[in-house]
Amino acid sequence: MDLSMLNPQQRLAASTLEGPVLILAGAGSGKTRALTYRAANLMDQGVAPWQILCLTFTNKAAREMKQRITALVGEKADDAWISTFHSTCARILRRDIEKLGYGRSFAIYDDEDQNSVVKEILKQQDIDDKFLPPREVRSKISDAKNRLLTADEWFAGSDRDHRCQLIHDVFTAYEKRLKELNALDFDDLLIRTLELFAQHPPVLQSYRERFQYVMVDEYQDTNYAQYMLVKLLTSESRNLCVVGDDDQSIYGWRGADIRNILDFEKDFPETTVIKLEQNYRSSANILDAANQVIAHNERRKDKRLWTDSDQGEPISVYCADTERGEAGWVVSRIKLFHGQGIPYSQMAVLYRVNAQSRVLEEMLMSTAAPKIPYRVFGGTRFYERREIRDIVAYLRVLENPADDMALMRIINVPKRAIGDSTVQELVRHARRQEIPLFSTLAVPPETLSSRPRKCVAEFAGLMAKLLVLKDTMGLTDFVEELLKLTGLQAQYENISAEDAESRLENIREFVGAVHEFEEANPEAKLADYLENVSLVTDVDSLSEDGGYVTLMTMHSAKGLEFDTVFITGMEEGLFPSSRTATDEQRLEEERRLCYVGITRAKRKLCLTRAYQRTIYNTPNHNAASRFLEEIPKRLVKDEAAARDRAFRDLTPARAPQPTAGKTPLRPGDPLSIPGVQKGFAASPARAMAAQAKPQFKVGDRVIHRKFGEGIVTAITGAGLAGRIRIEFIALGEKEFALSLAPIAKLEDDA
């Protein structure tokens, strides 16, 4: 294996193959390269590919890692397990979950599915979902599972009040209901794997013997369950290599435990520690700013990013009057930078909370032509759209007939005269008989009248036909046939609704996705495709060559990079969040989030804030973020200074005030103010018009107090009759009286 292309520290990481290894990899330091070379080097040294397990957090990262290893060693990389934690656990469970009382065709429930189950239980237990919101219940359940706690164990460590008792009862019923549905949620994929290993030691031993070398990417993001999984698998071989950056640990709110990486050497005293500190992404100024900010954290490993590249541009800082002024400035800079040759796909606008995107979107939509293409991540994902969820629900029922939640979704989609009362009667019958809802379709209860019974029987016949076709047709052909037989596609072809064509396009895109999956996995079954769909994340669909500006939260941006990055809302109370005021650990995580945001930028970094911001319908006056203050002034260019300089001369002059040694004016004394006729009050606008020399020309960049930046497109008339026309970034073209408009010329380097 030729390791000469690596720098000395990367080479050390790729060639240290035995025993526990901790690779502290700073942002943009080439950690993926070091990791893939290490895996390839193991194979080159004679380790069988199937003895290697590489764990990541996103499908995108897993695909990239596998492609890179394959490029180095060829097709034998296919035998290594290179996937996410959840995909790996799902693969293990598909083989042995029957030992836990589940069927191998178990469904994987996403947030919406889980929400439906929780709502059903709240209704059964007569609990008001306004008093106990399903989202809160799900969050408590997930937190408990991440810490490997049962409902009883969670309750024992809670406040043990009435609310906690209700959550405990829902938690208990939720676990029971998922098992009845033969379904797992995302946390269960880890929990049930650990349960399988604990209850069936021979299964654990078989995987210990198989995976002699385990590597974990982004180790700082692991929760307790993931930590235990890795520790169990490597307790005998001790060949565990983890790669991570404690300075990028930003998911504590969803269970990630920074102690896993900070205390790694306590778990493995014989650890070899390797630091990757040379950055290949960002300019020196950007790295300097990131280092200066993160240095204020106390709980961190000692390291400092550096680069061989040039200093780069100073960091632009802009303070606007309001969030609209902030958004307008961001939009104007996007247009300016695009005009300088930076592709839209290489620009990103980051923010702390999703609510900040609204004003940015409104400004992008209202901007004058040419429009700026953009995409917001964190909105409705492709697989969450109604028409796609309907198709997937059909497929889930056909793969797992015990999936009552999916069946209830599609039993009357498209409409087939099976109303809510009929469905509820079927559900009651299934509960009385203690059988899955699907089993009631073939022999509906006698309590149904003839018309509903006929409709249910027809639906049962359709599903029976699809079950036969599923086992006799290729995956893509089967999905196309399902769309025809069910009428899922026809229901949108036969209506003139505004969104019908969009839904048809999404259905065609879904078929294309199935075809693409089948081509890449010729032996794959329906269960494999459904598992792939259930584990897709929003960022997995991010296209690097997309022709649009990306808008996303800083949490979503982790692992990505852009030529130009805007971080908006740099204000106390927003970033860092007001919730960190009395919690030092949370404040340190917020600072790590700022570090992540800064290090997404390659060449240009713009940090913005507003004096006044209305968010969640509440006006706020916030001071500058402490993170902004932690960046040395030597690295910063104050972009608001040009605006302030431009308006300085527009402030109307006040009448001279009495000064020491001079007699104040008395009533009747003549006024003596340059440019003002005797007997009239001073008029700043007329005085300016009378004294001003021509100062604008077509093509000038100007700024208006209210409308922001624009370009002069026309000037007509002169003096008090002069008119000026300006094309504003956000609001298009407007015309003003030249003598009255509060506009000023901007310097070329503004």
XYZ file of C-alpha atoms in Angstrom:
750
model
C 0.000 0.000 0.000
C 1.496 3.325 -1.120
C 1.029 5.776 1.748
C 3.288 8.458 0.293
C 0.295 10.609 -0.700
C -0.549 11.133 2.975
C 0.963 13.709 5.290
C 3.078 12.356 8.199
C 0.222 12.230 10.724
C -2.232 10.707 8.251
C 0.437 8.128 7.352
C 0.871 7.264 11.019
C -2.899 6.812 11.369
C -3.076 4.584 8.290
C -0.167 2.393 9.367
C -0.985 1.941 13.082
C -3.078 -1.199 12.704
C -3.016 -3.049 16.027
C -4.541 -2.160 19.372
C -6.774 0.768 20.303
C -6.156 3.954 18.321
C -7.639 7.415 18.924
C -7.349 9.718 15.907
C -8.164 13.302 16.901
C -9.058 14.795 13.529
C -9.735 18.513 13.327
C -12.197 19.951 10.809
C -10.998 19.610 7.209
C -7.914 17.619 8.219
C -8.478 14.697 5.839
C -9.817 12.203 8.365
C -11.833 10.278 5.769
C -8.696 9.872 3.702
C -6.728 8.570 6.679
C -9.551 6.199 7.632
C -10.014 4.761 4.142
C -6.268 4.279 3.681
C -6.167 2.511 7.032
C -8.936 0.092 5.992
C -7.235 -0.500 2.638
C -3.889 -1.021 4.354
C -5.416 -3.661 6.641
C -6.564 -5.604 3.573
C -3.179 -5.096 1.935
C -1.513 -6.563 5.044
C -3.584 -9.737 4.726
C -6.630 -9.036 6.884
C -9.738 -10.567 5.307
C -12.184 -7.816 4.254
C -15.069 -9.516 6.067
C -13.131 -9.112 9.329
C -13.375 -5.323 9.045
C -16.317 -3.247 10.325
C -16.460 0.493 9.562
C -19.217 2.437 11.313
C -20.428 5.911 10.324
C -23.445 8.102 11.030
C -24.854 8.886 7.573
C -25.481 6.864 4.438
C -23.631 9.543 2.482
C -20.489 9.109 4.597
C -20.714 5.312 4.309
C -21.050 5.491 0.509
C -18.090 7.833 0.217
C -15.931 5.635 2.435
C -16.802 2.491 0.483
C -16.114 4.187 -2.870
C -12.708 5.380 -1.679
C -11.690 1.985 -0.279
C -12.855 0.258 -3.467
C -10.719 2.683 -5.501
C -7.702 1.569 -3.460
C -8.192 -2.213 -3.229
C -10.837 -3.111 -5.795
C -13.972 -5.220 -5.431
C -12.804 -7.116 -2.370
C -13.908 -4.042 -0.389
C -17.472 -5.305 -0.966
C -16.916 -7.968 1.691
C -16.176 -5.428 4.427
C -19.092 -4.076 6.446
C -19.094 -0.329 5.796
C -22.340 1.254 6.953
C -24.102 3.348 9.568
C -24.692 2.130 13.119
C -28.396 1.714 12.397
C -27.882 -0.144 9.111
C -25.381 -2.495 10.733
C -27.748 -3.258 13.611
C -30.656 -3.786 11.222
C -28.515 -6.284 9.286
C -27.649 -8.168 12.477
C -31.283 -8.227 13.597
C -32.600 -9.468 10.235
C -30.612 -12.639 10.897
C -31.441 -13.298 14.543
C -34.274 -11.100 15.837
C -36.562 -14.149 16.001
C -34.639 -15.038 19.165
C -36.252 -11.940 20.732
C -39.772 -12.798 19.632
C -39.962 -10.568 16.549
C -40.329 -11.566 12.900
C -37.481 -10.944 10.472
C -39.756 -8.782 8.337
C -40.001 -6.154 11.107
C -40.836 -2.585 10.077
C -38.643 0.376 11.035
C -40.804 3.244 12.267
C -39.841 6.838 11.578
C -40.892 9.914 13.565
C -44.368 10.105 12.021
C -45.046 6.405 12.617
C -43.919 6.712 16.232
C -46.090 9.775 16.647
C -49.124 7.838 15.401
C -48.517 5.040 17.895
C -48.090 7.484 20.788
C -51.270 9.357 19.793
C -53.185 6.079 19.670
C -52.006 5.168 23.170
C -52.779 8.626 24.594
C -56.309 8.284 23.224
C -56.726 4.787 24.675
C -55.519 5.973 28.089
C -57.734 9.081 27.932
C -54.775 11.482 28.211
C -55.161 14.932 26.645
C -52.408 15.330 24.033
C -52.345 19.059 24.784
C -51.451 18.319 28.391
C -48.938 15.658 27.353
C -47.806 16.330 23.757
C -46.743 13.233 21.759
C -43.478 14.956 20.856
C -42.533 15.281 24.534
C -43.382 11.626 25.186
C -41.298 10.477 22.216
C -38.374 12.605 23.372
C -38.469 11.089 26.871
C -38.701 7.553 25.470
C -35.794 8.157 23.090
C -33.644 9.668 25.839
C -34.351 6.671 28.090
C -33.484 4.197 25.334
C -30.244 6.018 24.523
C -29.280 5.475 28.156
C -30.420 1.837 28.005
C -33.228 2.392 30.516
C -36.537 0.513 30.627
C -39.763 2.364 31.423
C -39.512 1.317 35.096
C -35.844 2.335 35.345
C -36.575 5.692 33.716
C -39.421 6.351 36.162
C -37.268 5.420 39.154
C -34.801 8.165 38.202
C -37.469 10.757 37.344
C -39.354 13.227 39.556
C -41.916 10.438 40.082
C -44.779 12.929 39.884
C -48.132 12.536 38.087
C -46.713 13.635 34.735
C -43.820 11.185 34.968
C -46.261 8.420 35.895
C -48.293 9.134 32.749
C -45.137 9.096 30.589
C -44.130 5.793 32.187
C -47.523 4.259 31.400
C -47.415 5.453 27.779
C -43.795 4.237 27.474
C -44.812 0.759 28.696
C -47.784 0.583 26.328
C -45.658 1.918 23.458
C -43.117 -0.890 23.811
C -45.886 -3.500 23.938
C -47.640 -2.006 20.903
C -44.472 -1.906 18.768
C -43.896 -5.582 19.432
C -47.490 -6.363 18.406
C -46.865 -4.426 15.189
C -43.572 -6.272 14.626
C -41.915 -2.869 14.422
C -38.803 -1.163 15.792
C -38.072 2.534 16.114
C -34.586 3.907 15.355
C -33.432 3.590 18.969
C -34.657 -0.023 19.040
C -32.233 -0.986 16.291
C -29.412 -0.413 18.775
C -31.281 -1.527 21.894
C -32.514 -4.824 20.440
C -29.039 -5.610 19.090
C -27.565 -5.127 22.564
C -30.428 -7.186 23.993
C -29.702 -9.935 21.467
C -26.010 -9.941 22.433
C -26.809 -9.975 26.165
C -29.396 -12.766 26.020
C -27.603 -14.918 23.449
C -23.823 -14.906 24.097
C -23.064 -17.241 21.140
C -24.444 -14.575 18.764
C -22.183 -11.927 20.320
C -19.205 -14.278 20.194
C -19.752 -14.970 16.504
C -19.562 -11.236 15.720
C -16.554 -10.747 17.991
C -14.718 -13.442 16.057
C -15.861 -12.040 12.736
C -14.998 -8.373 13.294
C -11.345 -8.398 14.322
C -10.904 -4.749 13.329
C -13.532 -2.111 14.090
C -13.317 1.531 13.012
C -15.750 4.266 14.067
C -16.049 7.628 12.330
C -17.342 10.747 14.160
C -16.853 9.020 17.503
C -17.661 12.222 19.388
C -21.295 11.799 18.258
C -21.823 8.352 19.795
C -24.403 7.869 22.548
C -24.220 5.378 25.390
C -25.879 2.565 23.406
C -23.427 2.985 20.514
C -20.536 3.146 22.961
C -21.631 -0.148 24.532
C -22.091 -1.820 21.147
C -18.540 -0.958 20.061
C -17.097 -1.896 23.443
C -18.801 -5.318 23.397
C -17.594 -6.118 19.884
C -13.953 -5.196 20.605
C -13.508 -6.325 24.217
C -11.444 -9.330 23.095
C -9.539 -8.122 20.019
C -8.914 -4.573 21.420
C -8.496 -3.531 17.778
C -10.709 -0.468 17.928
C -9.816 2.653 15.951
C -12.014 5.701 16.568
C -11.804 8.943 14.644
C -13.371 12.128 15.893
C -13.096 15.690 17.059
C -14.345 16.623 20.507
C -14.559 20.230 19.263
C -17.316 19.108 16.878
C -19.463 17.301 19.448
C -22.781 19.120 18.906
C -25.493 16.501 19.412
C -25.738 16.292 23.197
C -29.435 17.196 22.941
C -30.116 13.907 21.169
C -28.015 11.688 23.396
C -24.433 12.053 22.107
C -21.990 11.892 25.023
C -18.742 13.834 24.617
C -17.249 11.758 27.446
C -16.971 8.815 25.049
C -14.130 10.532 23.202
C -12.711 12.545 26.105
C -12.385 9.389 28.260
C -11.360 6.955 25.523
C -7.886 6.540 27.006
C -9.420 5.578 30.370
C -11.314 2.734 28.687
C -8.255 1.719 26.669
C -5.093 2.714 28.611
C -2.841 1.279 25.881
C -4.291 3.688 23.295
C -2.146 5.274 20.596
C -3.217 8.912 20.172
C -2.686 10.570 16.776
C -3.596 14.197 16.020
C -4.571 15.428 12.568
C -4.247 19.223 12.773
C -3.303 20.289 9.251
C -6.402 21.706 7.580
C -6.917 21.399 3.812
C -10.196 23.300 3.586
C -10.134 26.805 4.977
C -7.981 29.927 4.709
C -5.669 30.847 7.589
C -7.918 33.689 8.770
C -10.942 31.393 9.040
C -8.939 28.782 10.962
C -7.504 31.461 13.244
C -11.032 32.623 14.069
C -12.180 29.043 14.736
C -9.188 28.380 17.001
C -9.743 31.609 18.931
C -13.410 30.801 19.572
C -13.017 27.162 20.601
C -10.084 27.966 22.901
C -12.621 29.415 25.364
C -13.935 25.881 26.081
C -12.399 24.063 29.031
C -13.561 20.485 28.336
C -11.539 19.647 25.224
C -8.451 17.874 23.939
C -5.514 20.118 23.169
C -5.086 20.706 19.414
C -4.873 23.631 17.008
C -5.734 23.696 13.315
C -3.170 25.112 10.885
C -2.811 25.377 7.125
C -0.234 25.909 4.396
C -2.671 28.058 2.397
C -2.647 31.866 2.385
C -4.240 34.188 4.926
C -7.302 34.687 2.767
C -9.882 37.422 3.044
C -10.842 38.981 6.382
C -14.047 37.745 7.951
C -16.968 39.997 7.050
C -19.118 41.117 9.973
C -22.366 43.001 9.387
C -24.847 44.407 11.880
C -28.262 45.345 10.468
C -31.098 47.298 12.079
C -33.545 44.356 11.813
C -33.669 40.764 10.615
C -34.999 42.017 7.265
C -32.009 44.282 6.857
C -29.787 41.332 7.735
C -31.501 39.108 5.148
C -31.297 41.877 2.547
C -27.560 42.229 3.077
C -27.050 38.457 2.796
C -29.030 38.371 -0.457
C -27.077 41.320 -1.874
C -23.773 39.579 -1.101
C -24.961 36.325 -2.669
C -25.698 38.248 -5.874
C -22.394 40.087 -5.678
C -20.360 36.909 -5.105
C -22.211 35.030 -7.822
C -21.393 37.870 -10.199
C -17.746 37.375 -9.237
C -17.909 33.743 -10.338
C -18.831 31.782 -7.212
C -21.459 29.126 -8.088
C -24.690 29.159 -6.101
C -23.939 25.572 -5.065
C -20.837 26.793 -3.241
C -22.763 29.198 -0.995
C -24.615 28.336 2.201
C -26.620 30.360 4.708
C -26.536 28.831 8.184
C -28.639 29.670 11.224
C -29.185 28.436 14.762
C -32.920 27.641 14.525
C -35.191 26.791 11.604
C -37.473 29.746 12.356
C -34.744 32.093 11.075
C -35.159 30.751 7.540
C -38.570 32.403 7.024
C -37.319 35.974 6.532
C -34.378 34.733 4.455
C -36.759 32.814 2.183
C -39.091 35.776 1.839
C -36.178 38.013 0.850
C -34.879 35.449 -1.645
C -38.337 35.086 -3.192
C -38.926 38.837 -3.465
C -35.507 39.730 -4.842
C -35.391 41.363 -8.240
C -34.523 39.261 -11.287
C -32.438 37.299 -11.846
C -33.840 35.208 -9.015
C -31.491 33.335 -6.704
C -32.192 29.576 -6.692
C -32.148 28.153 -3.176
C -33.081 25.059 -1.217
C -33.999 24.802 2.455
C -32.892 21.643 4.250
C -34.928 20.551 7.222
C -38.290 21.001 5.491
C -40.480 18.195 4.147
C -38.228 15.380 3.005
C -38.997 13.481 -0.173
C -39.979 10.318 1.693
C -42.248 12.296 4.027
C -44.497 13.578 1.220
C -48.026 12.217 1.328
C -48.029 10.386 -1.998
C -44.670 8.753 -1.243
C -45.697 7.695 2.254
C -48.818 6.087 0.729
C -46.742 3.956 -1.651
C -44.299 2.998 1.092
C -47.206 2.079 3.403
C -48.534 -0.395 0.794
C -45.075 -1.930 0.480
C -44.690 -2.133 4.262
C -47.989 -3.982 4.692
C -47.068 -6.437 1.948
C -43.713 -7.094 3.613
C -45.016 -7.075 7.188
C -48.797 -7.778 7.418
C -48.665 -7.122 11.171
C -47.992 -3.428 10.511
C -51.397 -2.078 11.536
C -50.284 1.582 11.356
C -49.338 1.289 7.685
C -52.525 -0.670 6.911
C -54.760 1.944 8.536
C -53.075 4.588 6.390
C -53.824 2.919 3.043
C -56.995 0.882 3.608
C -59.009 3.709 2.027
C -56.301 5.212 -0.245
C -57.315 5.825 -2.964
C -60.863 6.140 -1.640
C -62.729 2.822 -1.848
C -65.712 3.478 0.439
C -64.065 2.051 3.562
C -64.912 4.809 6.034
C -63.605 5.542 9.515
C -66.464 3.698 11.242
C -65.688 0.560 9.219
C -61.988 0.801 10.061
C -62.722 1.277 13.765
C -64.986 -1.791 13.751
C -62.207 -3.812 12.115
C -59.756 -2.541 14.750
C -62.118 -3.486 17.605
C -62.606 -6.945 16.108
C -58.830 -7.421 15.758
C -58.289 -6.381 19.391
C -61.007 -8.725 20.650
C -59.530 -11.611 18.694
C -55.930 -10.541 19.506
C -54.944 -10.771 15.851
C -53.321 -8.293 13.433
C -55.706 -5.960 11.622
C -54.671 -7.534 8.302
C -56.148 -10.862 9.408
C -59.618 -9.323 9.661
C -59.717 -8.389 5.964
C -60.315 -11.885 4.600
C -63.133 -12.598 7.079
C -64.611 -9.266 8.208
C -66.721 -9.230 11.403
C -70.431 -9.989 11.084
C -71.201 -6.592 12.611
C -70.377 -4.921 9.293
C -73.237 -4.324 6.869
C -73.131 -5.761 3.343
C -71.700 -2.725 1.529
C -68.657 -2.232 3.832
C -68.091 -6.011 3.888
C -68.011 -6.035 0.089
C -65.523 -3.133 -0.048
C -63.270 -4.738 2.572
C -63.373 -8.080 0.702
C -62.368 -6.355 -2.544
C -59.451 -4.695 -0.794
C -58.427 -8.045 0.695
C -58.470 -9.562 -2.808
C -56.254 -6.754 -4.119
C -53.730 -7.270 -1.318
C -53.743 -11.045 -1.855
C -52.961 -10.524 -5.544
C -50.130 -8.107 -4.694
C -48.669 -10.603 -2.208
C -48.398 -13.179 -5.008
C -46.864 -10.676 -7.447
C -44.317 -9.527 -4.833
C -42.660 -12.922 -4.884
C -42.742 -13.385 -8.657
C -41.678 -9.993 -10.069
C -38.566 -7.835 -10.002
C -38.643 -4.936 -7.560
C -39.147 -2.095 -10.068
C -41.709 -4.009 -12.129
C -43.610 -4.881 -8.981
C -43.764 -1.254 -7.799
C -45.036 -0.130 -11.216
C -47.693 -2.857 -11.146
C -48.700 -1.881 -7.611
C -49.191 1.736 -8.714
C -51.533 0.563 -11.501
C -53.559 -1.985 -9.523
C -54.074 0.238 -6.488
C -54.864 3.379 -8.475
C -52.318 5.400 -6.502
C -51.015 6.996 -9.693
C -54.365 7.293 -11.497
C -55.925 9.256 -8.637
C -53.662 12.198 -9.522
C -53.963 11.764 -13.288
C -57.733 12.201 -13.193
C -57.903 15.482 -11.276
C -56.973 19.053 -12.089
C -55.747 20.011 -8.615
C -52.888 22.489 -8.587
C -50.458 20.075 -6.923
C -51.479 16.941 -8.879
C -48.673 17.207 -11.428
C -46.124 17.744 -8.684
C -47.328 14.598 -6.918
C -47.146 12.627 -10.177
C -43.585 13.834 -10.653
C -42.744 12.643 -7.145
C -44.269 9.219 -7.883
C -42.182 8.932 -11.051
C -39.128 9.981 -9.045
C -39.913 7.229 -6.543
C -40.039 4.595 -9.296
C -36.703 5.933 -10.526
C -35.255 5.579 -7.030
C -36.455 1.951 -6.836
C -34.904 1.233 -10.237
C -31.607 2.826 -9.189
C -31.567 0.753 -5.990
C -32.341 -2.466 -7.872
C -29.568 -1.830 -10.392
C -27.059 -1.268 -7.574
C -28.374 -4.284 -5.612
C -29.597 -6.929 -8.126
C -30.262 -9.529 -5.418
C -32.115 -7.120 -3.117
C -35.585 -7.950 -1.840
C -38.431 -5.620 -0.920
C -37.336 -5.741 2.738
C -33.893 -4.454 1.742
C -35.379 -1.512 -0.119
C -37.741 -0.608 2.722
C -34.835 -0.696 5.152
C -32.859 1.604 2.858
C -35.778 4.055 2.679
C -36.306 4.074 6.430
C -32.656 4.987 7.090
C -32.371 7.827 4.549
C -31.696 11.259 6.070
C -32.255 14.749 4.677
C -28.553 15.496 4.197
C -28.080 12.209 2.288
C -29.927 13.836 -0.616
C -27.731 16.944 -0.685
C -26.265 17.248 -4.164
C -22.809 18.782 -4.391
C -23.427 20.030 -7.919
C -26.899 21.431 -7.260
C -27.395 24.873 -8.767
C -28.829 26.446 -5.649
C -27.848 28.247 -2.458
C -28.218 26.000 0.581
C -30.143 27.181 3.663
C -29.794 24.983 6.736
C -29.186 24.895 10.470
C -25.619 24.609 11.674
C -26.433 21.175 13.085
C -27.392 19.985 9.592
C -24.247 21.491 8.050
C -21.823 19.308 9.976
C -19.651 17.314 7.577
C -20.289 19.696 4.651
C -18.146 22.442 3.165
C -18.758 25.476 0.954
C -16.636 28.168 -0.640
C -18.763 30.878 1.004
C -20.672 30.625 4.279
C -23.016 33.109 5.945
C -23.779 32.563 9.636
C -26.781 34.677 10.614
C -28.210 35.657 13.990
C -24.929 36.119 15.870
C -26.705 37.492 18.956
C -26.859 36.668 22.643
C -30.063 34.776 23.397
C -30.216 33.335 19.901
C -26.677 32.048 19.402
C -25.754 31.097 22.028
C -29.287 30.145 22.964
C -30.859 31.741 26.022
C -31.152 28.214 27.482
C -27.365 28.158 28.004
C -27.324 31.149 30.376
C -26.938 29.031 33.519
C -25.561 25.806 32.011
C -21.844 25.825 31.279
C -21.898 22.444 29.519
C -24.634 23.632 27.148
C -22.728 26.851 26.516
C -19.641 24.849 25.561
C -21.727 22.792 23.136
C -23.071 26.015 21.594
C -19.478 27.211 21.177
C -18.590 23.920 19.482
C -21.546 24.524 17.157
C -20.099 27.939 16.297
C -16.749 26.264 15.599
C -18.484 23.809 13.264
C -20.248 26.649 11.435
C -17.045 28.653 10.972
C -15.071 25.676 9.663
C -17.629 24.932 6.936
C -16.192 27.906 4.982
C -13.285 27.599 2.578
C -12.609 31.177 1.395
C -15.343 33.568 2.479
C -17.018 33.770 5.873
C -19.720 36.340 6.686
C -21.141 36.727 10.199
C -24.304 38.796 10.609
C -26.582 40.040 13.356
C -29.408 42.535 13.899
C -29.981 45.217 16.544
C -33.630 44.203 16.711
C -35.086 40.823 15.739
C -38.655 39.557 15.843
C -38.713 35.783 16.192
C -41.550 33.563 17.432
C -43.661 36.748 17.147
C -41.620 38.426 19.894
C -39.406 41.491 19.297
C -35.966 41.247 20.901
C -33.040 43.621 21.308
C -29.981 41.440 21.685
C -26.329 42.239 22.226
C -23.686 40.842 19.896
C -22.968 37.148 20.440
C -20.070 36.440 22.761
C -18.739 34.181 20.005
C -18.492 37.212 17.745
C -16.614 39.060 20.467
C -14.201 36.136 20.839
C -12.903 36.632 17.285
C -9.956 39.103 17.322
C -10.584 42.409 15.529
C -7.460 41.826 13.421
C -9.347 39.075 11.558
C -12.514 41.091 10.928
C -13.787 43.569 8.348
C -16.750 45.622 9.604
C -19.092 45.698 6.608
C -21.557 47.984 8.390
C -18.910 50.721 8.582
C -19.311 51.513 4.871
C -23.049 51.964 5.355
C -22.513 54.194 8.373
C -19.899 56.301 6.564
C -22.228 56.692 3.589
C -25.072 58.041 5.734
C -22.960 60.262 7.945
C -23.313 63.270 5.640
C -27.076 62.727 5.239
C -27.797 63.620 8.871
C -29.395 67.092 8.837
C -27.196 69.781 10.403
C -28.610 71.231 13.597
C -28.796 75.011 14.171
C -25.669 76.412 15.887
C -25.879 76.214 19.668
C -24.703 79.038 21.949
C -21.074 78.698 22.918
C -19.147 80.151 25.810
C -18.220 83.801 25.368
C -20.967 84.505 22.799
C -24.326 86.233 23.360
C -27.321 83.952 22.649
C -29.722 85.053 19.910
C -32.727 87.053 21.088
C -36.211 87.097 19.544
C -36.141 89.359 16.499
C -32.404 88.862 15.834
C -31.664 87.940 12.183
C -30.750 84.318 11.512
C -27.434 83.799 9.860
C -27.243 80.197 8.584
C -25.353 79.550 5.341
C -27.668 78.635 2.464
C -30.880 79.668 4.242
C -32.838 82.795 3.236
C -33.766 85.287 5.935
C -37.254 84.778 7.343
C -37.524 80.989 6.575
C -36.831 77.971 8.776
C -33.809 75.913 7.755
C -34.711 73.063 5.311
C -31.966 70.421 5.196
C -33.333 68.918 1.971
C -33.472 72.254 0.145
C -30.094 73.286 1.499
C -28.578 69.998 0.271
C -30.258 70.351 -3.105
C -29.058 73.914 -3.461
C -25.499 73.148 -2.461
C -25.080 69.580 -3.755
C -23.029 68.838 -6.787
C -23.954 65.939 -9.080
C -22.958 62.873 -7.041
C -24.730 59.923 -8.677
C -24.424 58.306 -12.068
C -26.004 55.268 -13.695
C -24.343 52.084 -12.414
C -23.415 53.468 -8.969
C -23.923 51.196 -5.978
C -26.051 53.027 -3.442
C -27.791 52.385 -0.154
C -31.222 53.553 1.027
C -32.035 53.800 4.721
C -35.135 51.580 4.382
C -34.709 49.554 1.197
C -31.031 48.643 1.513
C -28.577 48.332 -1.366
C -29.244 48.873 -5.054
C -27.891 50.039 -8.393
C -28.722 53.396 -9.991
C -30.497 52.714 -13.294
C -31.551 56.229 -14.342
C -31.265 59.932 -13.374
C -33.575 62.586 -14.803
C -33.955 66.342 -14.215
C -31.779 68.473 -11.970
C -31.913 70.390 -8.716
C -35.195 70.153 -6.837
C -36.827 68.518 -9.876
C -34.220 65.746 -10.104
C -35.391 62.125 -9.991
C -33.368 58.975 -9.443
C -34.361 55.382 -10.258
C -32.772 52.527 -8.307
C -32.937 48.721 -8.765
C -32.968 47.343 -5.214
C -31.754 43.854 -4.397
C -34.901 42.860 -2.546
C -37.704 45.051 -3.840
C -36.933 45.740 -7.477
C -37.002 49.169 -9.089
C -38.178 52.333 -7.301
C -37.998 56.050 -8.121
C -37.364 58.972 -5.737
C -36.938 62.728 -5.658
C -33.202 63.203 -5.817
C -33.246 66.033 -3.288
C -35.255 64.167 -0.645
C -34.362 60.476 -0.860
C -32.186 59.197 2.034
C -29.674 57.530 -0.265
C -25.910 57.506 -0.286
C -23.223 56.186 -2.559
C -21.331 53.112 -1.420
C -17.604 52.699 -1.719
C -16.532 50.142 -4.307
C -15.103 47.802 -1.660
C -18.207 47.864 0.546
